[in-house]
Amino acid sequence: MEKGGNKQAINQLFQQIYKTSPPASVNKEEQKRLDGLANEHVVRAREETHCKKPTPISVRVSDVYHHPHKTYAPPCTRLYQCTEKSGCCSEPKRCMPYKTETVTLYFKVFTKIRGGTTDATVEALTFQNDTECRCKNTSIMNSGTGNSSLAETELQDESLSE
């Protein structure tokens, strides 16, 4: 669609997004200006917020590797995850991992042992790192008992024309 779009295309887009027509009280010139601004915003928002790249997050090692007598250095590491904050998808789809990899990271580990002494070692710990995100359908399944739970993500990817 050309920048600014034509009135029919803008009205169709407006109706798709808001399920209504633009207000009739705005004069044609003002409507054209507003349509252009809205269209530019739609294009910019799609480019900037579409679910593609994982978000870097800090993960506390002890949250993944629970051990009451171990302290990890560094205490946190940086991983990448696909979440709702990684990008925006049309309902009912959600931004979720499409590709992942297992990464191995090395930590100094201080283990408290009997007598109050501390043993220092190096451990290789593995983590899941998301490498690519996609919009995917989620579905609610009924287990037959009347309870619904979030089912596994369907393997249907968001079309690029969303």
PDB file of C-alpha atoms in Angstrom:
ATOM      1  CA  MET A   1       0.000   0.000   0.000  1.00  0.00           C
ATOM      2  CA  GLU A   2       1.415   3.411  -0.871  1.00  0.00           C
ATOM      3  CA  LYS A   3       2.338   5.789   1.947  1.00  0.00           C
ATOM      4  CA  GLY A   4      -0.803   7.436   3.278  1.00  0.00           C
ATOM      5  CA  GLY A   5      -2.939   4.914   1.367  1.00  0.00           C
ATOM      6  CA  ASN A   6      -6.159   5.677  -0.420  1.00  0.00           C
ATOM      7  CA  LYS A   7      -9.352   6.443   1.474  1.00  0.00           C
ATOM      8  CA  GLN A   8     -10.977   3.112   0.708  1.00  0.00           C
ATOM      9  CA  ALA A   9      -7.922   1.171   1.915  1.00  0.00           C
ATOM     10  CA  ILE A  10      -7.665   3.302   5.052  1.00  0.00           C
ATOM     11  CA  ASN A  11     -11.359   2.864   5.827  1.00  0.00           C
ATOM     12  CA  GLN A  12     -11.053  -0.914   5.339  1.00  0.00           C
ATOM     13  CA  LEU A  13      -8.021  -0.976   7.627  1.00  0.00           C
ATOM     14  CA  PHE A  14      -9.841   1.175  10.203  1.00  0.00           C
ATOM     15  CA  GLN A  15     -12.872  -1.124  10.055  1.00  0.00           C
ATOM     16  CA  GLN A  16     -10.688  -4.234  10.441  1.00  0.00           C
ATOM     17  CA  ILE A  17      -8.903  -2.790  13.461  1.00  0.00           C
ATOM     18  CA  TYR A  18     -11.752  -1.018  15.210  1.00  0.00           C
ATOM     19  CA  LYS A  19     -14.777  -2.843  13.743  1.00  0.00           C
ATOM     20  CA  THR A  20     -16.375   0.527  12.984  1.00  0.00           C
ATOM     21  CA  SER A  21     -16.198   3.427  10.526  1.00  0.00           C
ATOM     22  CA  PRO A  22     -14.260   6.623  11.228  1.00  0.00           C
ATOM     23  CA  PRO A  23     -16.307   9.429  12.804  1.00  0.00           C
ATOM     24  CA  ALA A  24     -18.445  11.315  10.253  1.00  0.00           C
ATOM     25  CA  SER A  25     -18.013  14.700  11.973  1.00  0.00           C
ATOM     26  CA  VAL A  26     -14.467  15.189  10.609  1.00  0.00           C
ATOM     27  CA  ASN A  27     -14.173  17.145   7.313  1.00  0.00           C
ATOM     28  CA  LYS A  28     -12.613  15.425   4.278  1.00  0.00           C
ATOM     29  CA  GLU A  29      -9.229  17.185   4.477  1.00  0.00           C
ATOM     30  CA  GLU A  30      -8.900  16.476   8.175  1.00  0.00           C
ATOM     31  CA  GLN A  31     -10.016  12.873   7.604  1.00  0.00           C
ATOM     32  CA  LYS A  32      -7.351  12.471   4.911  1.00  0.00           C
ATOM     33  CA  ARG A  33      -4.672  13.839   7.250  1.00  0.00           C
ATOM     34  CA  LEU A  34      -5.825  11.587  10.107  1.00  0.00           C
ATOM     35  CA  ASP A  35      -6.011   8.578   7.785  1.00  0.00           C
ATOM     36  CA  GLY A  36      -2.415   9.202   6.707  1.00  0.00           C
ATOM     37  CA  LEU A  37      -1.233   9.507  10.298  1.00  0.00           C
ATOM     38  CA  ALA A  38      -3.054   6.330  11.316  1.00  0.00           C
ATOM     39  CA  ASN A  39      -1.688   4.414   8.325  1.00  0.00           C
ATOM     40  CA  GLU A  40       1.873   5.540   9.074  1.00  0.00           C
ATOM     41  CA  HIS A  41       1.407   4.453  12.677  1.00  0.00           C
ATOM     42  CA  VAL A  42       0.110   1.012  11.621  1.00  0.00           C
ATOM     43  CA  VAL A  43       3.149   0.484   9.376  1.00  0.00           C
ATOM     44  CA  ARG A  44       5.639   1.752  11.979  1.00  0.00           C
ATOM     45  CA  ALA A  45       4.066  -0.249  14.815  1.00  0.00           C
ATOM     46  CA  ARG A  46       4.094  -3.420  12.721  1.00  0.00           C
ATOM     47  CA  GLU A  47       7.770  -3.000  11.889  1.00  0.00           C
ATOM     48  CA  GLU A  48       8.805  -2.087  15.434  1.00  0.00           C
ATOM     49  CA  THR A  49       6.644  -4.414  17.505  1.00  0.00           C
ATOM     50  CA  HIS A  50       6.180  -7.554  15.407  1.00  0.00           C
ATOM     51  CA  CYS A  51       7.233 -10.776  17.111  1.00  0.00           C
ATOM     52  CA  LYS A  52      10.642 -11.685  15.605  1.00  0.00           C
ATOM     53  CA  LYS A  53      13.564 -11.317  17.965  1.00  0.00           C
ATOM     54  CA  PRO A  54      13.879 -12.736  21.485  1.00  0.00           C
ATOM     55  CA  THR A  55      14.198 -10.302  24.380  1.00  0.00           C
ATOM     56  CA  PRO A  56      17.373 -10.341  26.481  1.00  0.00           C
ATOM     57  CA  ILE A  57      16.573 -11.076  30.116  1.00  0.00           C
ATOM     58  CA  SER A  58      18.560 -11.559  33.294  1.00  0.00           C
ATOM     59  CA  VAL A  59      18.138 -14.990  34.840  1.00  0.00           C
ATOM     60  CA  ARG A  60      19.182 -15.779  38.405  1.00  0.00           C
ATOM     61  CA  VAL A  61      21.135 -19.044  38.217  1.00  0.00           C
ATOM     62  CA  SER A  62      19.746 -20.295  41.546  1.00  0.00           C
ATOM     63  CA  ASP A  63      16.211 -19.975  40.120  1.00  0.00           C
ATOM     64  CA  VAL A  64      17.131 -22.585  37.500  1.00  0.00           C
ATOM     65  CA  TYR A  65      19.587 -24.688  39.502  1.00  0.00           C
ATOM     66  CA  HIS A  66      18.148 -24.950  43.023  1.00  0.00           C
ATOM     67  CA  HIS A  67      20.701 -26.090  45.584  1.00  0.00           C
ATOM     68  CA  PRO A  68      20.543 -24.857  49.180  1.00  0.00           C
ATOM     69  CA  HIS A  69      24.294 -25.123  49.759  1.00  0.00           C
ATOM     70  CA  LYS A  70      25.575 -23.650  46.473  1.00  0.00           C
ATOM     71  CA  THR A  71      26.319 -20.058  45.531  1.00  0.00           C
ATOM     72  CA  TYR A  72      26.996 -19.221  41.871  1.00  0.00           C
ATOM     73  CA  ALA A  73      29.313 -16.578  40.462  1.00  0.00           C
ATOM     74  CA  PRO A  74      28.099 -14.691  38.625  1.00  0.00           C
ATOM     75  CA  PRO A  75      24.694 -14.990  40.332  1.00  0.00           C
ATOM     76  CA  CYS A  76      22.830 -14.043  37.121  1.00  0.00           C
ATOM     77  CA  THR A  77      23.336 -14.539  33.400  1.00  0.00           C
ATOM     78  CA  ARG A  78      21.839 -13.055  30.235  1.00  0.00           C
ATOM     79  CA  LEU A  79      19.556 -15.265  28.142  1.00  0.00           C
ATOM     80  CA  TYR A  80      17.090 -14.560  25.342  1.00  0.00           C
ATOM     81  CA  GLN A  81      13.406 -15.452  25.561  1.00  0.00           C
ATOM     82  CA  CYS A  82      10.306 -14.996  23.443  1.00  0.00           C
ATOM     83  CA  THR A  83       7.473 -13.564  25.535  1.00  0.00           C
ATOM     84  CA  GLU A  84       4.600 -11.127  25.184  1.00  0.00           C
ATOM     85  CA  LYS A  85       7.185  -8.385  25.717  1.00  0.00           C
ATOM     86  CA  SER A  86       9.240  -9.592  22.727  1.00  0.00           C
ATOM     87  CA  GLY A  87       6.604  -8.615  20.199  1.00  0.00           C
ATOM     88  CA  CYS A  88       2.956  -8.172  19.416  1.00  0.00           C
ATOM     89  CA  CYS A  89       0.658 -10.589  17.576  1.00  0.00           C
ATOM     90  CA  SER A  90      -2.966 -10.454  16.479  1.00  0.00           C
ATOM     91  CA  GLU A  91      -5.418 -12.195  18.821  1.00  0.00           C
ATOM     92  CA  PRO A  92      -5.516 -15.056  19.693  1.00  0.00           C
ATOM     93  CA  LYS A  93      -1.872 -15.589  18.748  1.00  0.00           C
ATOM     94  CA  ARG A  94       1.047 -15.036  21.120  1.00  0.00           C
ATOM     95  CA  CYS A  95       4.745 -14.342  20.626  1.00  0.00           C
ATOM     96  CA  MET A  96       6.451 -17.637  21.409  1.00  0.00           C
ATOM     97  CA  PRO A  97       9.739 -19.440  20.712  1.00  0.00           C
ATOM     98  CA  TYR A  98      10.124 -20.796  17.184  1.00  0.00           C
ATOM     99  CA  LYS A  99      13.755 -21.874  17.440  1.00  0.00           C
ATOM    100  CA  THR A 100      15.775 -22.568  20.564  1.00  0.00           C
ATOM    101  CA  GLU A 101      19.267 -23.704  21.377  1.00  0.00           C
ATOM    102  CA  THR A 102      20.909 -25.148  24.440  1.00  0.00           C
ATOM    103  CA  VAL A 103      23.796 -23.038  25.690  1.00  0.00           C
ATOM    104  CA  THR A 104      26.460 -24.146  28.140  1.00  0.00           C
ATOM    105  CA  LEU A 105      27.847 -21.501  30.472  1.00  0.00           C
ATOM    106  CA  TYR A 106      30.571 -21.842  33.085  1.00  0.00           C
ATOM    107  CA  PHE A 107      30.173 -20.659  36.669  1.00  0.00           C
ATOM    108  CA  LYS A 108      32.303 -20.592  39.765  1.00  0.00           C
ATOM    109  CA  VAL A 109      30.373 -22.556  42.360  1.00  0.00           C
ATOM    110  CA  PHE A 110      30.924 -22.192  46.078  1.00  0.00           C
ATOM    111  CA  THR A 111      29.532 -25.127  48.041  1.00  0.00           C
ATOM    112  CA  LYS A 112      29.177 -24.963  51.807  1.00  0.00           C
ATOM    113  CA  ILE A 113      30.307 -28.231  53.336  1.00  0.00           C
ATOM    114  CA  ARG A 114      30.324 -29.572  56.882  1.00  0.00           C
ATOM    115  CA  GLY A 115      32.344 -27.633  59.378  1.00  0.00           C
ATOM    116  CA  GLY A 116      31.570 -24.291  57.732  1.00  0.00           C
ATOM    117  CA  THR A 117      34.213 -24.545  55.032  1.00  0.00           C
ATOM    118  CA  THR A 118      33.524 -23.732  51.399  1.00  0.00           C
ATOM    119  CA  ASP A 119      34.579 -25.767  48.393  1.00  0.00           C
ATOM    120  CA  ALA A 120      35.142 -23.771  45.157  1.00  0.00           C
ATOM    121  CA  THR A 121      34.713 -25.471  41.784  1.00  0.00           C
ATOM    122  CA  VAL A 122      33.747 -24.605  38.211  1.00  0.00           C
ATOM    123  CA  GLU A 123      30.554 -26.093  36.791  1.00  0.00           C
ATOM    124  CA  ALA A 124      29.199 -26.144  33.252  1.00  0.00           C
ATOM    125  CA  LEU A 125      25.464 -25.387  33.417  1.00  0.00           C
ATOM    126  CA  THR A 126      23.041 -25.613  30.500  1.00  0.00           C
ATOM    127  CA  PHE A 127      20.210 -23.198  29.710  1.00  0.00           C
ATOM    128  CA  GLN A 128      17.591 -22.819  26.982  1.00  0.00           C
ATOM    129  CA  ASN A 129      18.110 -19.782  24.782  1.00  0.00           C
ATOM    130  CA  ASP A 130      15.391 -18.742  22.313  1.00  0.00           C
ATOM    131  CA  THR A 131      16.897 -17.724  18.971  1.00  0.00           C
ATOM    132  CA  GLU A 132      13.793 -16.858  16.942  1.00  0.00           C
ATOM    133  CA  CYS A 133      10.221 -15.890  17.819  1.00  0.00           C
ATOM    134  CA  ARG A 134       6.998 -16.312  15.872  1.00  0.00           C
ATOM    135  CA  CYS A 135       3.344 -15.595  16.466  1.00  0.00           C
ATOM    136  CA  LYS A 136       1.637 -18.890  17.198  1.00  0.00           C
ATOM    137  CA  ASN A 137      -1.911 -19.963  17.915  1.00  0.00           C
ATOM    138  CA  THR A 138      -2.728 -21.098  21.397  1.00  0.00           C
ATOM    139  CA  SER A 139      -5.779 -23.151  22.147  1.00  0.00           C
ATOM    140  CA  ILE A 140      -7.701 -24.004  25.265  1.00  0.00           C
ATOM    141  CA  MET A 141      -8.350 -27.703  25.632  1.00  0.00           C
ATOM    142  CA  ASN A 142     -11.018 -29.202  27.769  1.00  0.00           C
ATOM    143  CA  SER A 143      -9.779 -32.261  29.646  1.00  0.00           C
ATOM    144  CA  GLY A 144     -13.287 -33.709  29.820  1.00  0.00           C
ATOM    145  CA  THR A 145     -13.599 -32.872  33.507  1.00  0.00           C
ATOM    146  CA  GLY A 146     -14.836 -29.365  32.906  1.00  0.00           C
ATOM    147  CA  ASN A 147     -11.397 -27.905  33.621  1.00  0.00           C
ATOM    148  CA  SER A 148      -9.668 -26.052  30.837  1.00  0.00           C
ATOM    149  CA  SER A 149      -5.932 -25.645  30.577  1.00  0.00           C
ATOM    150  CA  LEU A 150      -3.614 -23.967  28.134  1.00  0.00           C
ATOM    151  CA  ALA A 151      -2.684 -26.553  25.540  1.00  0.00           C
ATOM    152  CA  GLU A 152       0.592 -26.958  23.749  1.00  0.00           C
ATOM    153  CA  THR A 153       1.147 -24.328  21.145  1.00  0.00           C
ATOM    154  CA  GLU A 154      -0.097 -25.303  17.741  1.00  0.00           C
ATOM    155  CA  LEU A 155       2.505 -25.422  15.014  1.00  0.00           C
ATOM    156  CA  GLN A 156       0.716 -22.815  12.953  1.00  0.00           C
ATOM    157  CA  ASP A 157       2.930 -19.775  12.467  1.00  0.00           C
ATOM    158  CA  GLU A 158       1.635 -16.282  12.072  1.00  0.00           C
ATOM    159  CA  SER A 159       1.455 -15.327   8.421  1.00  0.00           C
ATOM    160  CA  LEU A 160       3.824 -12.545   7.449  1.00  0.00           C
ATOM    161  CA  SER A 161       0.946 -10.572   6.008  1.00  0.00           C
ATOM    162  CA  GLU A 162      -0.657 -10.062   9.433  1.00  0.00           C
TER     163      GLU A 162
END
